[in-house]
């Protein structure tokens, strides 16, 4: 636990976390990067955040929605839904209960297992077998308020970032997809917290495209940490640090498919930055702060997405309630602001591409909705795909 304790609930409360929640999914008793030239099949290794450019055929596909079960008007578990890959229309299919505060979701590279955090003081990670939606069990992270997780590309390790304690945990993944006891843990004890922060707040953990380095983004210390993962022992060793400007509050990092640049969303000062990346050393170099295109009002950038061909990048803006579109230039080294479009809801906490890149999903925390957009393969333009789908305190949408 960081000095000053877990402040995420208080911080998010300042942002109006639970206002205006929409109707819940109907109740039910039950209960990664895609290649740029081909749509990923159901259960593929496509990761939410990479977009292909070839358009897939229409038909029902699974969609999972994360929420806060402990929030006022929150969900009862992981929302189950389907979306039409051609029209983007979402149809609710119930709720998978038994997972507390599943605020972030991801899928194993083999497409067979879903993983969720439990963003609580006594944090945990849970595995769900997708073939029959059986909960395979949960493991304690030993951290406070894990808010993000990812599976190492090799499929053997589950990585989670904890906002409350500023920690990153590693768990083994068994052949069945179930999670083993924790093997690794690091806590960000230095540098000192940034302006207005009481301690470290790890917000994301992601494996670089080279596969050899794991990067953790910490809002509290204004730092991105690079680790090397021991693929045999499941432990992390720090190899580099990259500092943002004080008070930036880095939240989310997304790599360009070329592997030598990444884009950083800074939550607290409403900026973004292009970063250089050295795959040999794992060293990240943070560039100058750039505009989000949202003006002078209060805004908190949430997440970047980059198309798999590296042509366009999208940023979710909470407060301005918009999606910023950038052209990616100079082989990934430059972002050119193209403009913003309304995000289709209130407080877009997270965005994700469908595996073929034809659709973009935006999970809206305050309005309790998931909005869908058609993504133009010609210019990266966004066009709303019908009315948003109601889902209580929607904080993560995972289309497969």
XYZ file of C-alpha atoms in Angstrom:
400
model
C 0.000 0.000 0.000
C 1.342 3.421 -0.887
C 1.745 6.123 1.726
C -1.558 7.914 2.084
C -3.553 4.791 1.276
C -5.804 3.992 -1.636
C -7.072 7.270 -3.107
C -8.509 6.022 -6.401
C -12.125 6.018 -5.202
C -11.792 9.574 -3.949
C -10.021 10.684 -7.102
C -12.531 9.117 -9.465
C -15.332 10.482 -7.311
C -14.067 13.948 -8.164
C -14.632 13.045 -11.798
C -18.246 12.074 -11.138
C -17.715 8.343 -11.464
C -21.217 6.960 -11.090
C -23.572 9.668 -12.285
C -26.302 8.930 -14.788
C -26.190 5.145 -14.961
C -28.354 3.490 -17.613
C -30.424 0.305 -17.371
C -28.692 -2.999 -16.693
C -28.233 -5.929 -19.000
C -30.927 -8.597 -18.676
C -30.172 -11.077 -15.903
C -28.893 -14.568 -16.707
C -28.298 -17.709 -14.681
C -25.062 -18.682 -16.372
C -21.965 -18.170 -14.669
C -4.786 -8.916 -28.179
C -2.337 -7.424 -32.068
C -4.245 -8.798 -35.012
C -2.519 -9.182 -38.357
C -3.036 -6.091 -40.528
C -3.967 -7.989 -43.661
C -6.611 -10.427 -42.433
C -9.618 -10.306 -40.126
C -9.165 -12.361 -36.975
C -11.567 -15.277 -36.427
C -13.598 -15.729 -33.278
C -11.301 -16.722 -30.422
C -8.234 -15.348 -32.160
C -5.255 -13.674 -30.583
C -6.422 -10.214 -31.604
C -5.848 -7.730 -28.834
C -8.169 -4.824 -28.093
C -6.154 -1.862 -29.264
C -4.876 -3.088 -32.623
C -6.931 -2.599 -35.743
C -6.753 -4.403 -39.047
C -7.699 -2.649 -42.265
C -9.506 -5.440 -44.145
C -13.237 -5.516 -43.537
C -14.796 -8.743 -42.274
C -18.192 -10.222 -43.048
C -21.269 -9.431 -41.002
C -22.597 -11.747 -38.323
C -22.811 -12.073 -34.533
C -19.624 -11.789 -32.520
C -19.104 -11.884 -28.733
C -18.751 -8.713 -26.670
C -17.867 -8.561 -22.976
C -18.406 -5.479 -20.814
C -16.572 -4.615 -17.595
C -18.194 -2.605 -14.808
C -18.018 -1.686 -11.124
C -20.331 -3.957 -9.158
C -19.801 -1.931 -5.972
C -20.738 1.415 -7.549
C -24.186 2.888 -7.166
C -26.225 1.635 -10.111
C -23.360 -0.621 -11.155
C -23.487 -3.999 -12.836
C -23.838 -7.481 -11.391
C -20.745 -8.900 -13.052
C -19.286 -9.148 -16.560
C -21.818 -8.065 -19.164
C -22.454 -10.593 -21.943
C -23.476 -9.378 -25.371
C -23.148 -9.917 -29.102
C -22.523 -7.412 -31.862
C -23.185 -7.604 -35.564
C -19.843 -7.257 -37.321
C -21.474 -5.494 -40.264
C -23.853 -3.053 -38.604
C -22.264 -2.741 -35.169
C -25.593 -3.340 -33.450
C -25.198 -4.794 -29.928
C -27.624 -7.273 -28.356
C -27.472 -8.079 -24.631
C -27.085 -11.740 -23.611
C -27.074 -11.464 -19.820
C -24.469 -11.218 -17.090
C -21.715 -13.500 -15.831
C -21.935 -13.123 -12.063
C -19.369 -14.037 -9.434
C -16.663 -11.532 -10.395
C -16.465 -8.409 -8.208
C -15.683 -5.025 -9.803
C -14.414 -6.425 -13.131
C -13.292 -3.009 -14.380
C -10.857 -4.287 -17.010
C -10.971 -7.357 -19.245
C -8.584 -9.046 -21.645
C -8.354 -12.357 -23.501
C -5.634 -15.005 -23.760
C -3.755 -15.099 -27.090
C -5.381 -18.460 -27.894
C -8.840 -16.901 -27.495
C -10.072 -19.520 -25.023
C -9.906 -17.677 -21.713
C -11.113 -14.293 -20.504
C -9.333 -12.514 -17.657
C -10.731 -9.803 -15.384
C -9.355 -7.675 -12.581
C -11.256 -7.155 -9.349
C -10.550 -3.501 -8.659
C -10.877 -3.629 -4.889
C -8.677 -2.908 -1.886
C -7.865 -6.646 -1.747
C -7.219 -6.992 -5.465
C -7.589 -10.174 -7.473
C -7.537 -11.528 -11.017
C -10.074 -14.035 -12.350
C -10.073 -16.459 -15.297
C -13.214 -17.430 -17.249
C -13.295 -20.270 -19.817
C -15.132 -18.822 -22.797
C -16.454 -22.065 -24.303
C -18.936 -22.538 -21.452
C -18.344 -19.335 -19.409
C -17.084 -21.291 -16.420
C -15.159 -19.286 -13.825
C -11.837 -21.118 -13.444
C -10.991 -19.354 -10.213
C -9.412 -16.196 -8.839
C -6.019 -15.371 -7.381
C -5.063 -12.570 -5.051
C -2.672 -10.058 -6.570
C -1.466 -8.909 -3.167
C -2.007 -5.369 -4.448
C -4.641 -2.667 -3.987
C -7.112 -1.837 -6.749
C -5.704 -3.587 -9.834
C -7.140 -1.657 -12.786
C -5.437 -3.134 -15.857
C -4.143 -6.499 -17.006
C -2.600 -8.083 -20.068
C -1.338 -11.488 -21.112
C 2.276 -11.792 -22.201
C 2.344 -12.752 -25.922
C 3.768 -16.165 -25.107
C 0.595 -16.914 -23.158
C 2.361 -18.135 -20.009
C 2.105 -15.037 -17.811
C -0.668 -12.692 -16.714
C 0.438 -9.151 -15.837
C -1.657 -6.746 -13.752
C -1.204 -3.101 -12.739
C -2.595 -1.856 -9.420
C -3.569 1.773 -9.050
C -3.949 1.749 -5.273
C -0.532 0.377 -4.384
C 1.421 1.397 -7.488
C 2.375 -2.229 -8.121
C 2.725 -4.695 -10.979
C 2.067 -8.390 -10.352
C 2.853 -11.484 -12.398
C 0.830 -14.725 -12.305
C 1.478 -17.930 -14.248
C -1.177 -19.108 -16.685
C -1.808 -22.848 -16.617
C -2.496 -24.998 -19.686
C -6.208 -24.870 -18.892
C -6.147 -21.079 -18.861
C -6.502 -20.967 -15.061
C -4.293 -18.622 -13.037
C -1.575 -19.825 -10.673
C -0.236 -18.197 -7.527
C 1.670 -14.952 -7.995
C 5.336 -15.297 -8.946
C 6.408 -11.678 -9.268
C 5.662 -8.308 -7.708
C 7.251 -4.867 -8.061
C 6.117 -1.651 -6.366
C 7.062 1.789 -7.652
C 8.823 3.304 -4.640
C 10.808 5.881 -6.665
C 10.857 8.535 -7.971
C 8.765 10.534 -5.483
C 5.095 11.125 -6.320
C 4.280 13.927 -8.729
C 2.438 17.162 -7.858
C -0.796 16.501 -5.970
C -0.128 12.759 -5.658
C 0.244 10.834 -2.401
C 1.925 7.781 -3.874
C 2.483 5.674 -6.991
C -0.520 4.714 -9.139
C 0.290 2.027 -11.717
C -2.370 2.388 -14.404
C -1.297 0.024 -17.183
C 1.106 -2.806 -17.913
C 1.844 -3.833 -21.503
C 4.424 -5.928 -23.355
C 6.410 -4.097 -26.029
C 6.245 -5.420 -29.622
C 9.742 -6.882 -29.259
C 8.314 -9.274 -26.650
C 11.304 -8.891 -24.384
C 10.225 -5.903 -22.335
C 7.224 -5.073 -20.156
C 6.278 -1.427 -19.618
C 4.262 -0.086 -16.681
C 2.681 3.364 -16.815
C 2.433 5.092 -13.428
C 0.228 8.180 -13.057
C 1.391 8.905 -9.510
C 5.116 9.101 -10.203
C 4.870 10.565 -13.737
C 7.009 7.660 -14.933
C 6.940 4.780 -17.398
C 8.985 1.853 -16.064
C 10.543 -0.772 -18.334
C 11.069 -4.298 -17.008
C 12.518 -7.480 -18.377
C 10.339 -10.515 -17.702
C 12.085 -13.742 -16.722
C 10.077 -16.174 -18.828
C 11.089 -19.083 -16.629
C 10.582 -17.640 -13.162
C 7.845 -15.086 -13.851
C 9.696 -12.201 -12.199
C 10.362 -8.621 -13.307
C 13.667 -6.757 -13.310
C 13.702 -3.012 -13.951
C 15.947 -1.908 -16.827
C 14.868 1.685 -17.583
C 12.650 4.607 -16.563
C 11.152 7.412 -18.615
C 9.859 10.551 -16.902
C 7.063 12.740 -18.198
C 6.855 16.394 -17.268
C 5.746 16.862 -13.623
C 2.002 16.570 -13.111
C 1.297 15.036 -16.523
C -0.252 11.943 -14.972
C 0.545 9.345 -17.671
C -2.250 6.802 -17.980
C -2.073 4.718 -21.142
C 0.634 3.792 -23.667
C 0.010 2.293 -27.116
C 2.734 1.183 -29.518
C 2.953 1.932 -33.207
C 3.095 -1.364 -35.162
C 6.615 -0.490 -36.344
C 7.760 -1.087 -32.773
C 9.969 2.000 -32.421
C 7.379 4.578 -31.352
C 4.525 4.718 -28.873
C 1.837 7.211 -27.899
C 1.205 8.272 -24.324
C -2.086 9.663 -22.983
C -1.541 12.011 -20.034
C -4.639 12.042 -17.847
C -3.935 14.973 -15.551
C -2.609 17.719 -17.823
C -4.772 16.858 -20.865
C -1.887 16.202 -23.258
C -0.432 13.411 -25.356
C 3.167 12.643 -26.284
C 4.954 10.719 -29.003
C 7.618 8.465 -27.503
C 10.658 6.904 -29.085
C 11.398 3.283 -28.153
C 14.603 1.255 -28.378
C 13.713 -2.452 -28.558
C 17.283 -3.493 -27.738
C 17.400 -1.729 -24.374
C 13.693 -1.215 -23.657
C 14.346 2.483 -23.149
C 11.432 4.845 -23.811
C 12.013 8.526 -24.601
C 9.020 10.793 -23.974
C 8.546 13.598 -26.496
C 7.031 17.040 -26.122
C 3.464 17.499 -24.895
C 0.897 17.817 -27.683
C -2.727 18.916 -27.844
C -5.707 16.606 -27.529
C -7.793 19.013 -29.572
C -10.288 19.465 -26.738
C -9.729 23.138 -25.948
C -9.317 24.724 -22.538
C -12.121 22.946 -20.649
C -11.648 20.134 -18.147
C -10.661 16.926 -19.891
C -8.948 13.700 -18.869
C -7.504 11.610 -21.744
C -8.122 7.921 -21.202
C -6.729 5.680 -23.918
C -5.023 5.557 -27.312
C -5.705 3.133 -30.155
C -3.543 2.807 -33.272
C -4.612 1.115 -36.489
C -2.530 -1.942 -37.352
C -1.281 -0.317 -40.546
C -0.019 2.553 -38.402
C -1.916 5.205 -40.343
C -4.220 6.650 -37.671
C -4.470 6.991 -33.908
C -7.547 7.637 -31.763
C -7.779 9.077 -28.254
C -10.733 8.853 -25.833
C -11.445 12.086 -23.948
C -13.366 12.085 -20.644
C -14.882 15.475 -19.917
C -14.872 16.728 -23.497
C -16.614 13.400 -24.285
C -14.999 13.076 -27.661
C -12.686 10.936 -29.724
C -9.633 12.677 -31.161
C -8.298 11.462 -34.509
C -4.649 11.824 -35.473
C -2.796 11.048 -38.676
C 0.369 9.101 -37.912
C 3.305 10.348 -39.968
C 7.071 9.942 -40.388
C 6.975 6.197 -39.781
C 5.265 6.658 -36.427
C 7.402 9.549 -35.172
C 4.743 12.224 -35.548
C 1.058 12.711 -34.710
C -0.906 15.277 -36.715
C -4.157 16.387 -35.120
C -7.113 15.941 -37.482
C -9.976 16.842 -35.145
C -12.513 15.417 -32.720
C -15.955 13.805 -32.969
C -18.529 13.283 -30.187
C -17.893 9.982 -28.387
C -21.586 9.071 -28.222
C -21.844 9.063 -24.420
C -20.635 10.520 -21.156
C -17.095 9.816 -19.906
C -15.512 7.399 -22.448
C -13.337 5.368 -20.089
C -12.017 2.851 -22.635
C -12.033 2.198 -26.389
C -11.334 -0.925 -28.443
C -11.330 -2.031 -32.066
C -13.160 -5.081 -33.369
C -10.626 -7.682 -34.545
C -10.937 -6.628 -38.198
C -10.678 -2.930 -37.382
C -14.005 -2.064 -38.981
C -15.612 -0.970 -35.698
C -14.535 1.085 -32.690
C -16.274 0.542 -29.323
C -16.359 3.214 -26.609
C -17.355 2.288 -23.034
C -18.980 5.246 -21.253
C -18.792 5.175 -17.477
C -21.241 7.936 -16.534
C -23.956 7.360 -19.123
C -23.702 3.582 -18.723
C -23.522 2.931 -22.459
C -21.322 1.400 -25.138
C -21.192 3.400 -28.367
C -20.038 1.878 -31.667
C -18.459 3.598 -34.665
C -17.664 2.465 -38.189
C -13.987 3.132 -38.957
C -13.219 4.249 -42.484
C -10.474 2.247 -44.130
C -9.764 5.211 -46.392
C -9.200 8.115 -44.010
C -9.774 6.765 -40.497
C -13.024 8.714 -40.203
C -15.542 7.652 -37.546
C -19.275 7.248 -38.221
C -21.771 6.301 -35.464
C -23.224 2.791 -35.853
C -26.718 3.327 -34.480
C -27.838 4.055 -30.933
C -25.536 3.301 -27.968
C -26.119 0.086 -26.006
C -27.175 0.428 -22.364
C -24.874 -1.321 -19.888
C -24.496 -0.200 -16.246
C -21.332 1.779 -15.420
C -19.646 0.557 -18.593
C -15.887 0.953 -18.095
C -14.478 -1.642 -20.505
C -15.750 -3.105 -23.782
C -13.984 -6.181 -25.165
C -15.144 -7.213 -28.663
C -13.886 -10.570 -29.959
